[in-house]
Tab-separated table of C-alpha atoms in Angstrom:
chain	number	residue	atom	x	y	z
X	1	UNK	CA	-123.592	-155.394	-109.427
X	2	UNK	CA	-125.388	-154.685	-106.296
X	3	UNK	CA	-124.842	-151.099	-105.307
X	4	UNK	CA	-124.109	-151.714	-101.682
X	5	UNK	CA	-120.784	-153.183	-103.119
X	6	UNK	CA	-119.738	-149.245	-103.727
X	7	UNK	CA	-119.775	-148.852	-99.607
X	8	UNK	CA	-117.733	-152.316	-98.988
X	9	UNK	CA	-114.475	-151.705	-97.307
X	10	UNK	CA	-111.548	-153.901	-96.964
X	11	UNK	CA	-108.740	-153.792	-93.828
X	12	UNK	CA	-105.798	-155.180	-95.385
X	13	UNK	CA	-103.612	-156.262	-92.357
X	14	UNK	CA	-100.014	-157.687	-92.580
X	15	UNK	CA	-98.292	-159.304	-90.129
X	16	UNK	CA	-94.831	-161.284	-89.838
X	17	UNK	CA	-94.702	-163.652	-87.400
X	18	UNK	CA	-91.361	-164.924	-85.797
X	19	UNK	CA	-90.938	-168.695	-86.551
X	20	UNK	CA	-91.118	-170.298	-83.148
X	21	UNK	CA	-94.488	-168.401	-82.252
X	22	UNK	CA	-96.925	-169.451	-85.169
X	23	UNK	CA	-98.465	-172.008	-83.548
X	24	UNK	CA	-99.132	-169.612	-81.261
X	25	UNK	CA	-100.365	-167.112	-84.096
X	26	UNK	CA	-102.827	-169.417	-85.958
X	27	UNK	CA	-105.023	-170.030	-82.497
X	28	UNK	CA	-104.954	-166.247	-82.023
X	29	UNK	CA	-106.021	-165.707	-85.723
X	30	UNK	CA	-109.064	-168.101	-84.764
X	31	UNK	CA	-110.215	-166.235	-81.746
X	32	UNK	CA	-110.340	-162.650	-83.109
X	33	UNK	CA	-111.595	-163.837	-86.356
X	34	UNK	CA	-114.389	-165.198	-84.073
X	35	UNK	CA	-114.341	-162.195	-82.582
X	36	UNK	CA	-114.718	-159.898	-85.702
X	37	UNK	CA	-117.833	-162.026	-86.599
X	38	UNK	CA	-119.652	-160.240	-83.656
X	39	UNK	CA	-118.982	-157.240	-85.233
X	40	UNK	CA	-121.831	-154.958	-86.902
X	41	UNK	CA	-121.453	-155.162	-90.721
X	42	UNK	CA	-118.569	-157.930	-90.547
X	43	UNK	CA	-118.788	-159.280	-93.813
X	44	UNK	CA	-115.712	-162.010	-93.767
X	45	UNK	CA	-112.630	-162.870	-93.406
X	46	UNK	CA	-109.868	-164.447	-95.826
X	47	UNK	CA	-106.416	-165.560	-94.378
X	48	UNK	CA	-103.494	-165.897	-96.690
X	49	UNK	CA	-101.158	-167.822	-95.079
X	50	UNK	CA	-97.300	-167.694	-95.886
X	51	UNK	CA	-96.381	-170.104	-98.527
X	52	UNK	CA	-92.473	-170.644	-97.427
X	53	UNK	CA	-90.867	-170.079	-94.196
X	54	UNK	CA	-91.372	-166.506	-93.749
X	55	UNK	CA	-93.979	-166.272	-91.314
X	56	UNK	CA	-96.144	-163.021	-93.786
X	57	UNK	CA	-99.869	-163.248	-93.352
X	58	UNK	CA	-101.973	-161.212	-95.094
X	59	UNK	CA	-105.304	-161.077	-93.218
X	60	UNK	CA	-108.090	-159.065	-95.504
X	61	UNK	CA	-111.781	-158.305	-93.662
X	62	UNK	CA	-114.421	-156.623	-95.256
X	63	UNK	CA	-117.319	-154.839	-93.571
X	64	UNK	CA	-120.113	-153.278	-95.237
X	65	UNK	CA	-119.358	-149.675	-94.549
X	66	UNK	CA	-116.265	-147.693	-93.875
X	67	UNK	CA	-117.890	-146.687	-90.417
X	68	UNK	CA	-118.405	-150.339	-89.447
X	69	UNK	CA	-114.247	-150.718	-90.327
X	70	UNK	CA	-113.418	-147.828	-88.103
X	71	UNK	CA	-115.942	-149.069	-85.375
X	72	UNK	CA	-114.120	-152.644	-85.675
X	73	UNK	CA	-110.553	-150.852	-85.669
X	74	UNK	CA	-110.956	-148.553	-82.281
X	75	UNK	CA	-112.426	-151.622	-80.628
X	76	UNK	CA	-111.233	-152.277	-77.443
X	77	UNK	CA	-111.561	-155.908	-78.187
X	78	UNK	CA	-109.442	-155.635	-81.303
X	79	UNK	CA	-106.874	-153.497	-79.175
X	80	UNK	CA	-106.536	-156.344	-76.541
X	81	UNK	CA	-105.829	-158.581	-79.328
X	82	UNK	CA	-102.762	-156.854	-80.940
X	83	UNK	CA	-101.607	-156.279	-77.387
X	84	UNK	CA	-101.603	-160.019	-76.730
X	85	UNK	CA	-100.365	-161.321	-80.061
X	86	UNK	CA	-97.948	-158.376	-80.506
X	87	UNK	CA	-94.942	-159.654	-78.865
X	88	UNK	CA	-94.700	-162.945	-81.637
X	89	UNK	CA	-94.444	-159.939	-84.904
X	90	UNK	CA	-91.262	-159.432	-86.135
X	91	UNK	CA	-92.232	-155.774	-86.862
X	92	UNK	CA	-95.540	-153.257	-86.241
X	93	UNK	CA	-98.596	-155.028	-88.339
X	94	UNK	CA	-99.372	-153.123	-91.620
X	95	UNK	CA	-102.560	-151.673	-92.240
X	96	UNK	CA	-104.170	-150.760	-95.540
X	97	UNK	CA	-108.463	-149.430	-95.741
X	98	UNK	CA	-109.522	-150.101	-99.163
X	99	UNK	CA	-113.157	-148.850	-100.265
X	100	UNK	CA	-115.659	-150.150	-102.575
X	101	UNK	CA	-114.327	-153.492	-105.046
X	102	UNK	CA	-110.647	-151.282	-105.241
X	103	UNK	CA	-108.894	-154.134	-103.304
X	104	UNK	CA	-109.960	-157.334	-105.384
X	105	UNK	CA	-108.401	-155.367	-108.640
X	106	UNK	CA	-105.410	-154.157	-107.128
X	107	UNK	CA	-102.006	-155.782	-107.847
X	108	UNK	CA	-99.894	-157.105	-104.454
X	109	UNK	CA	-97.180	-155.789	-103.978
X	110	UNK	CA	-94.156	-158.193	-105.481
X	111	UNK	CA	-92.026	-159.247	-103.120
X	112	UNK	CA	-88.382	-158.972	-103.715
X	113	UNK	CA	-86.882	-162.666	-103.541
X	114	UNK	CA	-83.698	-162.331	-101.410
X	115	UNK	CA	-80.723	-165.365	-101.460
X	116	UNK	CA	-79.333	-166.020	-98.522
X	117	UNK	CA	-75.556	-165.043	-97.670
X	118	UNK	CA	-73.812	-168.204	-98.176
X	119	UNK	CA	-75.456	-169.120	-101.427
X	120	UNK	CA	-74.644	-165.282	-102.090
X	121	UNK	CA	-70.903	-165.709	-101.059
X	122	UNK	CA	-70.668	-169.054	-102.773
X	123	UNK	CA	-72.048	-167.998	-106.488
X	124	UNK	CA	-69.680	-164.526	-106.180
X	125	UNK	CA	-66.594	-166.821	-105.228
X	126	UNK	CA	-67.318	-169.447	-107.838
X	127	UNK	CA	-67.778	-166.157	-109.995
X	128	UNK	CA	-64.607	-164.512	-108.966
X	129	UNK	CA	-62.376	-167.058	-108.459
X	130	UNK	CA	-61.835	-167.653	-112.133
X	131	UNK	CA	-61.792	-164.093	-113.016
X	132	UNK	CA	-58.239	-163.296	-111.076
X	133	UNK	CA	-56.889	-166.638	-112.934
X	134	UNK	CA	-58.142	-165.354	-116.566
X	135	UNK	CA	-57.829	-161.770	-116.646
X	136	UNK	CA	-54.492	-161.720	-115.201
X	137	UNK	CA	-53.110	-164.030	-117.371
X	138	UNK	CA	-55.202	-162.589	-120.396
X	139	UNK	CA	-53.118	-159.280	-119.677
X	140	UNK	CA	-49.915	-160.229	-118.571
X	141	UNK	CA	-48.872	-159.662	-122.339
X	142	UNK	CA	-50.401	-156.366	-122.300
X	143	UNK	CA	-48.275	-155.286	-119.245
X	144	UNK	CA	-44.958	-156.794	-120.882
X	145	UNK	CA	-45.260	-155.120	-123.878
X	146	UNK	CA	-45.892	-151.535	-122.386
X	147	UNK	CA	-44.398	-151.516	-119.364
X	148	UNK	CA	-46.095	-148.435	-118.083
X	149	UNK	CA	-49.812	-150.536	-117.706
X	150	UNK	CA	-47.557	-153.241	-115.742
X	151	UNK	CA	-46.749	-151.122	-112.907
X	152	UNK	CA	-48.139	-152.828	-109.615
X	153	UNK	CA	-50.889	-150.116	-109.128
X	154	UNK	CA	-51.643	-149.254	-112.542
X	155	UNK	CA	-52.205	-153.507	-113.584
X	156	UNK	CA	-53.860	-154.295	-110.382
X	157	UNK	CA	-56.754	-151.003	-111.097
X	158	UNK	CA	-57.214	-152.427	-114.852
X	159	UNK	CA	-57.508	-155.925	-113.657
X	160	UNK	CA	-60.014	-154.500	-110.813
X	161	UNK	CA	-62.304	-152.718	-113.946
X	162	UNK	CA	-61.598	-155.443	-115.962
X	163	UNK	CA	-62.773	-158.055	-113.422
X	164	UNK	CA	-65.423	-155.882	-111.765
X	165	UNK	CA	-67.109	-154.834	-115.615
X	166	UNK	CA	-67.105	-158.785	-116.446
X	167	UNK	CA	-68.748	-159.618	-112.787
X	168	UNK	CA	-71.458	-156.921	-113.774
X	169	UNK	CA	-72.117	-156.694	-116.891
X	170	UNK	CA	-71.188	-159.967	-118.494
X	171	UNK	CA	-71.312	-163.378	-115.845
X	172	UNK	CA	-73.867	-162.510	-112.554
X	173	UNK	CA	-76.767	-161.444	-114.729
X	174	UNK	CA	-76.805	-164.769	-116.895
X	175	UNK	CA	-75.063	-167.172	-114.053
X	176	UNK	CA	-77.951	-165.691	-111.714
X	177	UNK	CA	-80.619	-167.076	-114.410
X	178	UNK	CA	-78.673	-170.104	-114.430
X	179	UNK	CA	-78.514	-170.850	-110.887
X	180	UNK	CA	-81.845	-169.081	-109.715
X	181	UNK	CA	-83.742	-171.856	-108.965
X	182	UNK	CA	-80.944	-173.242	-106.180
X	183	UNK	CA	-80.005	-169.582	-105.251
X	184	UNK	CA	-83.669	-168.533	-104.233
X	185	UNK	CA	-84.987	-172.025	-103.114
């Protein structure tokens, strides 16, 4: 391994771009890569581009010393670039300095997959739905035979545990499995 691989560093930047503006974004990401090139001790640039319709980029550039990063960072050309492209982020870009070969061995950070409200609404309903048929009807001996448990508030906070436990613990952790593929897509 060369030694001047020790003094590498990496900028790890991460921006979201809104939808409608990435058009926009990828002839920006040309011109300040371009830019960056200029740079003393640029050493390249790799764009990962988002794989679904989020809009996350992950932009890593490595220079070959933590000095030449900085020198790259307060840059009044870099500066003029985030103040252009800034208004198409959904949020403040995230920055990350790695030194040395650190970045290239170090895991991402998973990204939590997130189903979308109605496919969220429509799995709990399809859930739930047959749940306040079952249960009720399950118990409805229970509450004739001691008529204490059949009282209106007493039977409806069992059938709520009842219900609630088998939502939990028993049906959304497999029927999630079984649906994840539609539910995530």
């Amino acid at each position: 391994m060369d030694s001047r691989d020790d003094n590498v560093a990496s900028l790890v930047i991460r921006h979201e771009v809104q939808a409608k503006d990435k058009n926009d974004y990828e002839q920006w990401l040309r011109k300040i890569a371009s830019e960056a090139q200029r740079f003393t001790g640029h050493m390249g640039v790799n764009i990962i581009r988002p794989h679904d319709a989020s809009g996350h980029y992950t932009i890593v550039l490595r220079f070959d010393s933590s000095q030449n990063l900085e020198s790259w960072l307060e840059s009044e050309t870099r500066k003029r670039f985030i103040d252009e492209i800034r208004p198409t982020l959904v949020k403040e870009e995230e920055l990350d300095i790695h030194t040395g070969l650190e970045y290239w061995f170090t895991p991402p950070a998973t990204r939590r997959l997130q189903a979308r409200p109605s496919k969220q609404f429509l799995i709990t309903l399809s859930a739930i739905f047959p749940l306040t048929v079952v249960v009720p009807w399950v118990f409805k001996p229970v509450f004739a035979y001691v008529p204490l448990l059949g009282r209106p508030i007493i039977s409806n906070f069992i059938l709520a545990v009842v219900i609630v436990y088998l939502m939990v613990y028993v049906i959304m952790p497999r029927y999630t499995r079984l649906v994840a593929k539609w539910l995530f897509d």
